[in-house]
PDB file of C-alpha atoms in Angstrom:
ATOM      1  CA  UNK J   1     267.815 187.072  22.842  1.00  0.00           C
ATOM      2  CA  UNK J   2     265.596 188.312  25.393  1.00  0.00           C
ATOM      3  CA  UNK J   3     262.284 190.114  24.924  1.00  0.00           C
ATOM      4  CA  UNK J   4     261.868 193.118  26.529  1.00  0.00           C
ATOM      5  CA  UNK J   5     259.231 193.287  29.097  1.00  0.00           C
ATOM      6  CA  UNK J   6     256.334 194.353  27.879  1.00  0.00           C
ATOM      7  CA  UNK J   7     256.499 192.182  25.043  1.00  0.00           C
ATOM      8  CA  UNK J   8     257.266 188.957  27.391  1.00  0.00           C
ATOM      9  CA  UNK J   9     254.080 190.233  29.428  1.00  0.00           C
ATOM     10  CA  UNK J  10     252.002 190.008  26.240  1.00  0.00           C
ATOM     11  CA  UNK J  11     253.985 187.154  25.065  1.00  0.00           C
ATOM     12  CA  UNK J  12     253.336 185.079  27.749  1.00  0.00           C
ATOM     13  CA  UNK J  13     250.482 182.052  27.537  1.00  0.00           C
ATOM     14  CA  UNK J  14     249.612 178.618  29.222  1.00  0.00           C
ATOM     15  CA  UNK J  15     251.581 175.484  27.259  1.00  0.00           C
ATOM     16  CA  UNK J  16     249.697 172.324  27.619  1.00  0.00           C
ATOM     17  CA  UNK J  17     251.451 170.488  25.329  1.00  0.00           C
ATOM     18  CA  UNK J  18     255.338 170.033  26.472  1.00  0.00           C
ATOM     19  CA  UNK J  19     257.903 168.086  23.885  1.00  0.00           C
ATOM     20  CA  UNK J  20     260.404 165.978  26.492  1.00  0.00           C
ATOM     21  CA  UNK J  21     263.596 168.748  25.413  1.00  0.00           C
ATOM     22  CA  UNK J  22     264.780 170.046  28.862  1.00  0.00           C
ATOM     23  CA  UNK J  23     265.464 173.644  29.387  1.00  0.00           C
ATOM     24  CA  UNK J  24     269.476 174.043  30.131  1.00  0.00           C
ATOM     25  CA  UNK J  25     270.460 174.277  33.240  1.00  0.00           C
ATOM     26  CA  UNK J  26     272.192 177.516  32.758  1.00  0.00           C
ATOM     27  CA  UNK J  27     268.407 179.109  31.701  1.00  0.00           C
ATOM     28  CA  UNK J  28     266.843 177.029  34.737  1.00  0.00           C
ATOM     29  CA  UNK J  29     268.991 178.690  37.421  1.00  0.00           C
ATOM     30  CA  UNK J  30     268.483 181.971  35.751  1.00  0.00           C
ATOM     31  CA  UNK J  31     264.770 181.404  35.799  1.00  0.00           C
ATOM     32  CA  UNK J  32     264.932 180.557  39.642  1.00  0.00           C
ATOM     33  CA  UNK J  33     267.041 183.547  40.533  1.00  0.00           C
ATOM     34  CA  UNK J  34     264.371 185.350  38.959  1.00  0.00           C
ATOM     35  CA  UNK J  35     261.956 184.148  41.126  1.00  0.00           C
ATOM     36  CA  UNK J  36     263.516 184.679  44.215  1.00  0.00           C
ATOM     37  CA  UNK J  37     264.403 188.413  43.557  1.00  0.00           C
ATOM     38  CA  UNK J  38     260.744 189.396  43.846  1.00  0.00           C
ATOM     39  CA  UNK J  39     259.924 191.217  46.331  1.00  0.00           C
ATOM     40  CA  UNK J  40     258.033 190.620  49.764  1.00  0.00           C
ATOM     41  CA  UNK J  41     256.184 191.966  52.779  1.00  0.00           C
ATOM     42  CA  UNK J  42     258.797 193.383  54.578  1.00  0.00           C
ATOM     43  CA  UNK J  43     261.428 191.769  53.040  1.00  0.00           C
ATOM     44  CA  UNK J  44     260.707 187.984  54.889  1.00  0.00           C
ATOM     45  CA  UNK J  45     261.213 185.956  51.687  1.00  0.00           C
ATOM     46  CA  UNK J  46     259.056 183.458  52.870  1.00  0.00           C
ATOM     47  CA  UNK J  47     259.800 181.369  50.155  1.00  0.00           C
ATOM     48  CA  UNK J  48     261.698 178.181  48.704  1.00  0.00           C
ATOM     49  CA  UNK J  49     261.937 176.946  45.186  1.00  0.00           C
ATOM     50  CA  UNK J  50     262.498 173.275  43.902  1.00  0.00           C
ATOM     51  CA  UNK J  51     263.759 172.898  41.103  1.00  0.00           C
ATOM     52  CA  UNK J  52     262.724 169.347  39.842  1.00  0.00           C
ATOM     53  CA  UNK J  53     264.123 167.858  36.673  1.00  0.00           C
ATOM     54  CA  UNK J  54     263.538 163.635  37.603  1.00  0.00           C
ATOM     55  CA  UNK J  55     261.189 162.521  35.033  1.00  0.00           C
ATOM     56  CA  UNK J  56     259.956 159.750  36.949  1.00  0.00           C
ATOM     57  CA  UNK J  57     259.664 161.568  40.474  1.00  0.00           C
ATOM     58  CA  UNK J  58     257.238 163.985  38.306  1.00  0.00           C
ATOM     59  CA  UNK J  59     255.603 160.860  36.883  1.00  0.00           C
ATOM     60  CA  UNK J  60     254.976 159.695  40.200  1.00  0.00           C
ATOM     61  CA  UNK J  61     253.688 163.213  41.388  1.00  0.00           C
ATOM     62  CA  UNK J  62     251.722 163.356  38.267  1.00  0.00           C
ATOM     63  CA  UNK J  63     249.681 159.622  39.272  1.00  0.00           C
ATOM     64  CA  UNK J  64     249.225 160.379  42.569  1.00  0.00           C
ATOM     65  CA  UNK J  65     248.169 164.049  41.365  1.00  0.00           C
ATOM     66  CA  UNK J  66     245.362 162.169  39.307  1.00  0.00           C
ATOM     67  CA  UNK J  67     244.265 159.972  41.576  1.00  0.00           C
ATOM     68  CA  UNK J  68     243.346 162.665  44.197  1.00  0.00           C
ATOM     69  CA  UNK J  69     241.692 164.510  41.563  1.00  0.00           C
ATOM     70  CA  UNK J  70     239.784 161.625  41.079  1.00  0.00           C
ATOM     71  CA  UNK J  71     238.465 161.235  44.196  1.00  0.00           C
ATOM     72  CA  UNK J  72     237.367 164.496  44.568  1.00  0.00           C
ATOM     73  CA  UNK J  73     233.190 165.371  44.959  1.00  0.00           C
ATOM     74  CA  UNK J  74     233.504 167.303  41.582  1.00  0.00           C
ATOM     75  CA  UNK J  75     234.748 165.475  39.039  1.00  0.00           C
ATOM     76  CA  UNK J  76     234.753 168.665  36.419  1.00  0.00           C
ATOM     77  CA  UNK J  77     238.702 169.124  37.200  1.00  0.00           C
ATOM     78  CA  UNK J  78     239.313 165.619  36.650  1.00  0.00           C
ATOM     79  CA  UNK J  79     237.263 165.466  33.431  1.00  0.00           C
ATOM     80  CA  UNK J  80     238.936 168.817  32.324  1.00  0.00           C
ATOM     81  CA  UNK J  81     242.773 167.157  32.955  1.00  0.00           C
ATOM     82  CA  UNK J  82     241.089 163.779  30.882  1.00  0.00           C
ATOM     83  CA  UNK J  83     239.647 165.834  28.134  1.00  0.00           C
ATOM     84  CA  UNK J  84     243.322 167.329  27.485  1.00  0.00           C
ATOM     85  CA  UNK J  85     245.165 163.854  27.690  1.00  0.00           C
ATOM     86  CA  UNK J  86     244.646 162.839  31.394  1.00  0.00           C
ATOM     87  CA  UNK J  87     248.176 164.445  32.365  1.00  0.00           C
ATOM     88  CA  UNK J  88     248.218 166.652  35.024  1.00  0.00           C
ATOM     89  CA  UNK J  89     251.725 168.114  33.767  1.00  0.00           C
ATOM     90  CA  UNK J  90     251.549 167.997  30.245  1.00  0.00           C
ATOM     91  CA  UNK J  91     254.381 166.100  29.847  1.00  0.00           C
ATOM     92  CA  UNK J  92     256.590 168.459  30.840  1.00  0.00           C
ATOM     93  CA  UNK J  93     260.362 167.815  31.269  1.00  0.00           C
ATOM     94  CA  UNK J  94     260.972 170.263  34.441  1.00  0.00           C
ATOM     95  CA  UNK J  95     258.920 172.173  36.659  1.00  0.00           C
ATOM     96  CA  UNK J  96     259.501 174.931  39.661  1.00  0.00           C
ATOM     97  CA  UNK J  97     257.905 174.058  42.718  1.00  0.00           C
ATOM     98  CA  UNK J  98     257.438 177.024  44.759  1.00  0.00           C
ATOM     99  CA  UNK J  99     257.219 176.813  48.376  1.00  0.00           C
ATOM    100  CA  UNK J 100     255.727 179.140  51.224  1.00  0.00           C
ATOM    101  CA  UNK J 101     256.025 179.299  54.854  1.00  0.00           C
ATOM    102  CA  UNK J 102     252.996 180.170  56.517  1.00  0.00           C
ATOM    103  CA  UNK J 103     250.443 181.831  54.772  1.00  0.00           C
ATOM    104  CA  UNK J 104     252.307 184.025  51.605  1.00  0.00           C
ATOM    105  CA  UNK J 105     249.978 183.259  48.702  1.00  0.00           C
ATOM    106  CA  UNK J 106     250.871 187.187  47.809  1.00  0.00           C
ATOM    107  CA  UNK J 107     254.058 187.332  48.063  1.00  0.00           C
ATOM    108  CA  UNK J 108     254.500 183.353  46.241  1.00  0.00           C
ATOM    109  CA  UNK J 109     252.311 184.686  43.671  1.00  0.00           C
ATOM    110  CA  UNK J 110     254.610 187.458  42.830  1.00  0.00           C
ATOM    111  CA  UNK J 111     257.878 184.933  42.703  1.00  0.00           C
ATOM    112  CA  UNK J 112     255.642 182.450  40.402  1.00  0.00           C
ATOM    113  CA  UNK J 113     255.103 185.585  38.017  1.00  0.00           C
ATOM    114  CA  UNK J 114     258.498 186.049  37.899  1.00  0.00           C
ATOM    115  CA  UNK J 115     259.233 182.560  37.355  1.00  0.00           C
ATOM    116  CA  UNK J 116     256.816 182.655  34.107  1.00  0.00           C
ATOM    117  CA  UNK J 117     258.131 186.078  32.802  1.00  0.00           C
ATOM    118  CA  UNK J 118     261.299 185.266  33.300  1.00  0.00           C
ATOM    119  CA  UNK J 119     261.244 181.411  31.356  1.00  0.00           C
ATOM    120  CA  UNK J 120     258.795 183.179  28.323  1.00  0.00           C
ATOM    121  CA  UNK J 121     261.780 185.919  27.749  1.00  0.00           C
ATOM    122  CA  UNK J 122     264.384 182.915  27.391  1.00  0.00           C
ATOM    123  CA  UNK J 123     262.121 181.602  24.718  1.00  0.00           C
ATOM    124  CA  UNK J 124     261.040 178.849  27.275  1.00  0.00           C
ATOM    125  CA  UNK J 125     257.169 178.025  27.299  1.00  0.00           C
ATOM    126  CA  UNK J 126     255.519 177.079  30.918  1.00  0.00           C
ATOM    127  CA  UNK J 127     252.278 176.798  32.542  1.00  0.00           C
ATOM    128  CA  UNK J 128     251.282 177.723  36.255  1.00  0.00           C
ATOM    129  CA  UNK J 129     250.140 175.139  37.516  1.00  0.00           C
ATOM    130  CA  UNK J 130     247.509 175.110  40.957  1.00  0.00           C
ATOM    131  CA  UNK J 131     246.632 171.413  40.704  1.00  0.00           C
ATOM    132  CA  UNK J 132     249.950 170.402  42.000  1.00  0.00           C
ATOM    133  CA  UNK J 133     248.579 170.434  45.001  1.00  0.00           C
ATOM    134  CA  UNK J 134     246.878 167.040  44.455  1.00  0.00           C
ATOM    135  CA  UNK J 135     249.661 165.474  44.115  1.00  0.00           C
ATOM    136  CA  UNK J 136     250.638 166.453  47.717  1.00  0.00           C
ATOM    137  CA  UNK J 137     247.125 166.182  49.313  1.00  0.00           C
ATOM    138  CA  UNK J 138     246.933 162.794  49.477  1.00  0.00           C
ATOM    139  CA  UNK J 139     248.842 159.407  51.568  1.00  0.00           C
ATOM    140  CA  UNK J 140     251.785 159.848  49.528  1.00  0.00           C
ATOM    141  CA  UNK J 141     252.224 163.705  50.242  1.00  0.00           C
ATOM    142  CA  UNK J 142     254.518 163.471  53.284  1.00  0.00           C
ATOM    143  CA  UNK J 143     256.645 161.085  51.247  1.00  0.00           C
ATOM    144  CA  UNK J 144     256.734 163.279  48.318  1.00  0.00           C
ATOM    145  CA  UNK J 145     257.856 166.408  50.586  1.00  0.00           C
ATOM    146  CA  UNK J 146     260.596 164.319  52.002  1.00  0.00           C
ATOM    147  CA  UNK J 147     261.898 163.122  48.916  1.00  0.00           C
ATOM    148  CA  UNK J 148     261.921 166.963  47.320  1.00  0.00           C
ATOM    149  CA  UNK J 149     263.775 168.000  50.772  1.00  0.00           C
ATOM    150  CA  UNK J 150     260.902 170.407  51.561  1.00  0.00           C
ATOM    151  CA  UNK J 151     262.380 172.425  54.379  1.00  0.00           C
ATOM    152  CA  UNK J 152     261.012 172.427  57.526  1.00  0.00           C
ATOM    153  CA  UNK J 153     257.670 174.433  57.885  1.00  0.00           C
ATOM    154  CA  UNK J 154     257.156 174.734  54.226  1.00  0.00           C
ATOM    155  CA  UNK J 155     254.323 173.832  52.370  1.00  0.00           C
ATOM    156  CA  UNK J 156     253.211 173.800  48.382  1.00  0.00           C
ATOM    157  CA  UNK J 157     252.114 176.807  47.259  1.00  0.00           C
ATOM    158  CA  UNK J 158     252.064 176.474  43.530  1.00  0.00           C
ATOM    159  CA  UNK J 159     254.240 175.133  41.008  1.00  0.00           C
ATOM    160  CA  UNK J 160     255.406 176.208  37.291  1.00  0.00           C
ATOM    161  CA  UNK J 161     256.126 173.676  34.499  1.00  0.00           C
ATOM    162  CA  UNK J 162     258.578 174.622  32.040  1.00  0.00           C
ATOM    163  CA  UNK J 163     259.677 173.471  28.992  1.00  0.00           C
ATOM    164  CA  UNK J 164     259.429 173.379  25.005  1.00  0.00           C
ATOM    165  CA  UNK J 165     255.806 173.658  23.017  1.00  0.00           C
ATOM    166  CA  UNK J 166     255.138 170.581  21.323  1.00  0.00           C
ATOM    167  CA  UNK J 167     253.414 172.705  19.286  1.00  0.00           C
ATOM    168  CA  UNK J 168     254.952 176.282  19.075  1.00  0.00           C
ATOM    169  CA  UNK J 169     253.037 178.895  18.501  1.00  0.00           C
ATOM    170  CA  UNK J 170     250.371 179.380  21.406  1.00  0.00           C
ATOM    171  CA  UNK J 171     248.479 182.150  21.761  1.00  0.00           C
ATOM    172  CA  UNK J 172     248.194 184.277  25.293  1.00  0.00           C
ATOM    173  CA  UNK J 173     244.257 185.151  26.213  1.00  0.00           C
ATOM    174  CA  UNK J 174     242.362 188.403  24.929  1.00  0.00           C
ATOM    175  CA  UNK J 175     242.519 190.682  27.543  1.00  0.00           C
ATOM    176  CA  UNK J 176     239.346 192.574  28.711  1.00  0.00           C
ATOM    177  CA  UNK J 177     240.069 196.260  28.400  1.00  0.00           C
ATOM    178  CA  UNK J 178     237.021 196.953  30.254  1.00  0.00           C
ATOM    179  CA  UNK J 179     238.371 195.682  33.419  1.00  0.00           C
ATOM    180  CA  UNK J 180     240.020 198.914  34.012  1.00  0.00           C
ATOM    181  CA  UNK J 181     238.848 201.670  35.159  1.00  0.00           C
ATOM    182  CA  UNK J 182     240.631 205.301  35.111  1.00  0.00           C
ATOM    183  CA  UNK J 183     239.749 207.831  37.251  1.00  0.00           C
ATOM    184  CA  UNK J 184     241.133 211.434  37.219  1.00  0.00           C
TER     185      UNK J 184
END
């Protein structure tokens, strides 16, 4: 049964822990329809999503992910990704890879809320995930994009892992009231 929105916004929290249960493919298509009826800057769509369910094409992702990290000047990513288990993608069984043409951080941002909203109200946990990008930014990242059929002139933007908690009952961060301000 789905939550009703408000409920799914407040619902809603970052799973680092993912059992290997896959989400059905009947709920995955539903999530990435969801996505994709966002809306955009004059309607351009500039958008594709992957949806990528090969455990060991994510476990190769997932090294290569690492390894970039590792390399990096600051090391207090890397460290963070170590300190929760060294995987970049929690073990998760599926993620969303959402992909932009030219520069649409805004309107991908929208889709990849979507994409969350939509998974948490089908009782299916997920994280957002910005790191993915490592695993493209490195010698293996044209291979990667060519395996995952990126379409030409597309690029990562971000990508959403979704699955089941391996341990249920996460909690969503406090809010700051004080962060808005009314004025009349």
């Amino acid at each position: 049964m789905a939550l009703d929105t408000l409920q799914t916004i407040s619902a809603r929290y970052s799973c680092r822990a993912f059992t290997d249960r896959m989400p059905g493919d009947a709920d995955l298509r539903a999530i990435a329809h969801a996505g994709i009826s966002a809306p955009s800057a004059m309607n351009q769509q500039p958008w594709h999503v992957i949806v990528l369910k090969n455990r060991q094409l994510m476990e190769e992702l997932e090294e290569e992910g690492m390894k970039n990290l590792a390399s990096q000047p600051d090391k207090s990513i890397y460290a963070r990704i170590q300190s929760r288990g060294g995987k970049l993608y929690y073990n998760a069984p599926c993620m969303m890879l959402v992909l932009m043409r030219e520069e649409a951080l805004l309107d991908c941002g929208i889709l990849t809320e979507n994409i969350a909203l939509a998974a948490t109200s089908l009782g299916i946990d997920n994280l957002i995930c910005g790191l993915a990008k490592f695993s493209f930014s490195g010698e293996k990242g044209a291979d990667f994009k060519r395996r995952l059929h990126f379409p030409k002139g597309y690029d990562l933007s971000i990508a959403v892992l979704l699955g089941y908690a391996a341990k249920p009952g996460g909690k969503p961060h406090e809010s700051e009231p004080q962060k808005i301000t009314w004025i009349a």
